[in-house]
Each structure stands twice: as C-alpha cells, then as structure tokens.
PDB file of C-alpha atoms in Angstrom:
ATOM      1  CA  UNK K   1      33.957 159.841 144.847  1.00 58.00           C
ATOM      2  CA  UNK K   2      35.693 156.565 145.506  1.00 59.00           C
ATOM      3  CA  UNK K   3      37.340 154.723 142.642  1.00 66.00           C
ATOM      4  CA  UNK K   4      37.286 151.281 144.188  1.00 69.00           C
ATOM      5  CA  UNK K   5      36.973 148.317 141.890  1.00 65.00           C
ATOM      6  CA  UNK K   6      33.738 146.368 142.304  1.00 63.00           C
ATOM      7  CA  UNK K   7      34.039 143.345 144.585  1.00 65.00           C
ATOM      8  CA  UNK K   8      34.306 140.075 142.675  1.00 69.00           C
ATOM      9  CA  UNK K   9      31.148 138.011 142.702  1.00 76.00           C
ATOM     10  CA  UNK K  10      31.572 134.767 144.587  1.00 77.00           C
ATOM     11  CA  UNK K  11      29.266 131.817 144.362  1.00 76.00           C
ATOM     12  CA  UNK K  12      28.228 130.067 147.507  1.00 77.00           C
ATOM     13  CA  UNK K  13      29.201 126.397 147.298  1.00 73.00           C
ATOM     14  CA  UNK K  14      27.032 123.834 149.050  1.00 73.00           C
ATOM     15  CA  UNK K  15      28.823 120.499 149.439  1.00 71.00           C
ATOM     16  CA  UNK K  16      26.782 117.476 148.355  1.00 75.00           C
ATOM     17  CA  UNK K  17      28.501 115.177 150.814  1.00 72.00           C
ATOM     18  CA  UNK K  18      29.129 116.079 154.430  1.00 69.00           C
ATOM     19  CA  UNK K  19      32.754 116.896 154.986  1.00 70.00           C
ATOM     20  CA  UNK K  20      34.463 114.533 157.375  1.00 69.00           C
ATOM     21  CA  UNK K  21      37.538 115.425 159.370  1.00 70.00           C
ATOM     22  CA  UNK K  22      40.783 113.838 158.164  1.00 69.00           C
ATOM     23  CA  UNK K  23      41.542 110.418 159.642  1.00 70.00           C
ATOM     24  CA  UNK K  24      44.532 110.346 162.015  1.00 71.00           C
ATOM     25  CA  UNK K  25      47.568 108.468 160.695  1.00 70.00           C
ATOM     26  CA  UNK K  26      47.649 104.803 161.606  1.00 69.00           C
ATOM     27  CA  UNK K  27      43.887 104.463 162.067  1.00 67.00           C
ATOM     28  CA  UNK K  28      42.587 101.890 159.588  1.00 70.00           C
ATOM     29  CA  UNK K  29      39.723 102.907 157.362  1.00 69.00           C
ATOM     30  CA  UNK K  30      36.559 100.872 157.854  1.00 63.00           C
ATOM     31  CA  UNK K  31      35.474  99.001 154.733  1.00 62.00           C
ATOM     32  CA  UNK K  32      32.538 100.673 152.987  1.00 61.00           C
ATOM     33  CA  UNK K  33      29.211  99.110 153.825  1.00 60.00           C
ATOM     34  CA  UNK K  34      27.408  97.526 150.881  1.00 63.00           C
ATOM     35  CA  UNK K  35      24.788  99.702 149.264  1.00 76.00           C
ATOM     36  CA  UNK K  36      21.208  99.014 150.192  1.00 82.00           C
ATOM     37  CA  UNK K  37      19.466  97.285 147.281  1.00 87.00           C
ATOM     38  CA  UNK K  38      16.642  98.944 145.414  1.00 92.00           C
ATOM     39  CA  UNK K  39      13.206  97.333 145.471  1.00 92.00           C
ATOM     40  CA  UNK K  40      13.238  96.923 141.692  1.00 94.00           C
ATOM     41  CA  UNK K  41      16.483  94.903 141.973  1.00 94.00           C
ATOM     42  CA  UNK K  42      14.996  92.647 144.648  1.00 94.00           C
ATOM     43  CA  UNK K  43      11.824  92.013 142.632  1.00 95.00           C
ATOM     44  CA  UNK K  44      13.824  91.475 139.447  1.00 96.00           C
ATOM     45  CA  UNK K  45      16.081  88.959 141.196  1.00 95.00           C
ATOM     46  CA  UNK K  46      13.035  87.098 142.519  1.00 95.00           C
ATOM     47  CA  UNK K  47      11.474  86.977 139.033  1.00 97.00           C
ATOM     48  CA  UNK K  48      14.666  85.684 137.441  1.00 97.00           C
ATOM     49  CA  UNK K  49      15.325  83.098 140.169  1.00 96.00           C
ATOM     50  CA  UNK K  50      11.785  81.730 139.894  1.00 97.00           C
ATOM     51  CA  UNK K  51      11.892  81.652 136.071  1.00 97.00           C
ATOM     52  CA  UNK K  52      15.213  79.812 136.082  1.00 97.00           C
ATOM     53  CA  UNK K  53      14.017  77.406 138.797  1.00 97.00           C
ATOM     54  CA  UNK K  54      11.146  76.493 136.464  1.00 97.00           C
ATOM     55  CA  UNK K  55      13.621  76.160 133.556  1.00 96.00           C
ATOM     56  CA  UNK K  56      11.598  78.590 131.445  1.00 97.00           C
ATOM     57  CA  UNK K  57      12.812  81.087 128.874  1.00 97.00           C
ATOM     58  CA  UNK K  58      12.295  84.837 128.878  1.00 97.00           C
ATOM     59  CA  UNK K  59      10.227  84.436 125.713  1.00 97.00           C
ATOM     60  CA  UNK K  60       7.929  81.851 127.292  1.00 97.00           C
ATOM     61  CA  UNK K  61       7.244  83.881 130.432  1.00 97.00           C
ATOM     62  CA  UNK K  62       6.900  87.169 128.534  1.00 97.00           C
ATOM     63  CA  UNK K  63       4.314  85.651 126.186  1.00 97.00           C
ATOM     64  CA  UNK K  64       2.363  84.161 129.096  1.00 97.00           C
ATOM     65  CA  UNK K  65       2.430  87.517 130.915  1.00 97.00           C
ATOM     66  CA  UNK K  66       1.613  89.415 127.694  1.00 97.00           C
ATOM     67  CA  UNK K  67       4.588  91.758 128.073  1.00 97.00           C
ATOM     68  CA  UNK K  68       7.535  92.192 125.720  1.00 97.00           C
ATOM     69  CA  UNK K  69      10.581  90.009 126.164  1.00 97.00           C
ATOM     70  CA  UNK K  70      12.996  93.008 126.345  1.00 97.00           C
ATOM     71  CA  UNK K  71      10.809  94.616 129.026  1.00 97.00           C
ATOM     72  CA  UNK K  72      10.771  91.425 131.118  1.00 97.00           C
ATOM     73  CA  UNK K  73      14.546  91.232 130.765  1.00 97.00           C
ATOM     74  CA  UNK K  74      14.869  94.841 131.984  1.00 97.00           C
ATOM     75  CA  UNK K  75      12.596  94.035 134.946  1.00 97.00           C
ATOM     76  CA  UNK K  76      14.724  91.042 135.901  1.00 96.00           C
ATOM     77  CA  UNK K  77      17.896  93.126 135.716  1.00 96.00           C
ATOM     78  CA  UNK K  78      16.364  95.874 137.879  1.00 94.00           C
ATOM     79  CA  UNK K  79      16.496  98.479 135.114  1.00 95.00           C
ATOM     80  CA  UNK K  80      12.760  99.264 135.094  1.00 94.00           C
ATOM     81  CA  UNK K  81      10.198 100.019 137.781  1.00 94.00           C
ATOM     82  CA  UNK K  82       7.128  97.927 136.949  1.00 94.00           C
ATOM     83  CA  UNK K  83       3.543  98.769 137.791  1.00 95.00           C
ATOM     84  CA  UNK K  84       1.646  96.459 140.109  1.00 94.00           C
ATOM     85  CA  UNK K  85      -0.354  95.218 137.104  1.00 96.00           C
ATOM     86  CA  UNK K  86       2.796  94.195 135.221  1.00 96.00           C
ATOM     87  CA  UNK K  87       4.279  92.544 138.312  1.00 96.00           C
ATOM     88  CA  UNK K  88       1.044  90.637 138.891  1.00 96.00           C
ATOM     89  CA  UNK K  89       1.021  89.477 135.258  1.00 97.00           C
ATOM     90  CA  UNK K  90       4.638  88.309 135.460  1.00 97.00           C
ATOM     91  CA  UNK K  91       3.952  86.544 138.753  1.00 97.00           C
ATOM     92  CA  UNK K  92       0.851  84.813 137.308  1.00 97.00           C
ATOM     93  CA  UNK K  93       2.885  83.696 134.288  1.00 97.00           C
ATOM     94  CA  UNK K  94       5.214  81.969 136.767  1.00 97.00           C
ATOM     95  CA  UNK K  95       2.323  80.402 138.681  1.00 97.00           C
ATOM     96  CA  UNK K  96       2.692  82.813 141.601  1.00 96.00           C
ATOM     97  CA  UNK K  97       0.443  85.414 143.128  1.00 95.00           C
ATOM     98  CA  UNK K  98       1.623  88.988 143.520  1.00 93.00           C
ATOM     99  CA  UNK K  99       1.965  88.399 147.269  1.00 94.00           C
ATOM    100  CA  UNK K 100       4.194  85.374 146.603  1.00 95.00           C
ATOM    101  CA  UNK K 101       6.490  87.434 144.380  1.00 95.00           C
ATOM    102  CA  UNK K 102       6.726  90.246 146.922  1.00 93.00           C
ATOM    103  CA  UNK K 103       7.388  87.713 149.675  1.00 94.00           C
ATOM    104  CA  UNK K 104      10.317  86.324 147.653  1.00 94.00           C
ATOM    105  CA  UNK K 105      11.661  89.871 147.241  1.00 93.00           C
ATOM    106  CA  UNK K 106      11.271  90.482 150.981  1.00 93.00           C
ATOM    107  CA  UNK K 107      13.237  87.302 151.715  1.00 92.00           C
ATOM    108  CA  UNK K 108      16.043  88.611 149.504  1.00 88.00           C
ATOM    109  CA  UNK K 109      16.035  91.897 151.433  1.00 90.00           C
ATOM    110  CA  UNK K 110      16.209  89.978 154.719  1.00 90.00           C
ATOM    111  CA  UNK K 111      19.187  88.004 153.378  1.00 86.00           C
ATOM    112  CA  UNK K 112      20.902  91.280 152.428  1.00 84.00           C
ATOM    113  CA  UNK K 113      20.261  92.740 155.892  1.00 83.00           C
ATOM    114  CA  UNK K 114      21.742  89.645 157.551  1.00 83.00           C
ATOM    115  CA  UNK K 115      24.919  89.922 155.458  1.00 79.00           C
ATOM    116  CA  UNK K 116      25.127  93.677 156.056  1.00 76.00           C
ATOM    117  CA  UNK K 117      24.900  93.227 159.823  1.00 77.00           C
ATOM    118  CA  UNK K 118      27.647  90.591 159.734  1.00 76.00           C
ATOM    119  CA  UNK K 119      29.991  92.798 157.705  1.00 71.00           C
ATOM    120  CA  UNK K 120      29.184  96.119 159.391  1.00 63.00           C
ATOM    121  CA  UNK K 121      31.906  97.535 161.626  1.00 59.00           C
ATOM    122  CA  UNK K 122      31.252  96.512 165.209  1.00 56.00           C
ATOM    123  CA  UNK K 123      30.925  98.976 168.014  1.00 48.00           C
ATOM    124  CA  UNK K 124      33.746  99.312 170.521  1.00 52.00           C
ATOM    125  CA  UNK K 125      31.357  98.369 173.323  1.00 48.00           C
ATOM    126  CA  UNK K 126      28.784  95.649 173.148  1.00 51.00           C
ATOM    127  CA  UNK K 127      25.892  96.057 175.533  1.00 52.00           C
ATOM    128  CA  UNK K 128      25.425  98.682 178.212  1.00 51.00           C
ATOM    129  CA  UNK K 129      28.249 101.054 179.086  1.00 48.00           C
ATOM    130  CA  UNK K 130      27.924 103.179 182.236  1.00 50.00           C
ATOM    131  CA  UNK K 131      30.027 106.251 182.764  1.00 54.00           C
ATOM    132  CA  UNK K 132      30.349 107.886 186.208  1.00 49.00           C
TER     133      UNK K 132
END
C-alpha cells in the first residue's frame, strides 16, 4: 500500500475579464472609451430636460402623470426602469406622446455616439490598405 498524501484540491479560476498581454514600455495607453449609456438614463434625461424646459416642478408633473414624485425623480435620474404605461403617462403629463419621448431619448443616444466616435482612438490606416 502507498502512503501518499491526498492531492490538494484546487479550484479552477475563470477570469471575468479577458487577460491582455502587458503593454510594451513607451507605448502610451489609449484613453478609456466612455461607457455606453443605458436606455433608462437616456429616457430619464429626456424627461428631465423637457420638464425643465417647461419650467415645471417634479410635483406638478408627477401629479399630472398620477405617479409618485420620488418615483418620477428616480426615473429622471435613471435609477428605475419604467413600464411603457408609466412612460406614456409621464410623457402625456409633459404634453408629449410616447413616440415623442422615445425620439428625444434616441436623439440623446445619437449625440453620445457622435461624441464617442470623435474621442475613440483612430486606426493607424484610414481607408483601404492593400498588402502584397
């Protein structure tokens, strides 16, 4: 009989982020690209911008939409995901249709994409590159 000690149990580790090779010395690190916004943030920004453009209070709009003032505040700050019914009620309280509100949010996303493209690291070659 062999008197070997049992092998230690080892856990298999799965990295959550892909491992990248170390950067050579002297190569500057590209600035991190801005995070893509969440839809709830875009809609919340559109609600707040429209409410402020109309010079209305949270209380006024919440009462007109028949939702609580704290909930409307959380929607505007992008902390809550609202149902389509709640978004439609908030939009109606601001004199908008649901499509108008979503269009405003889409415009904000387009603005973000434009900024992201301008600040994204550029490729070393613009256009077509042929290699023989």
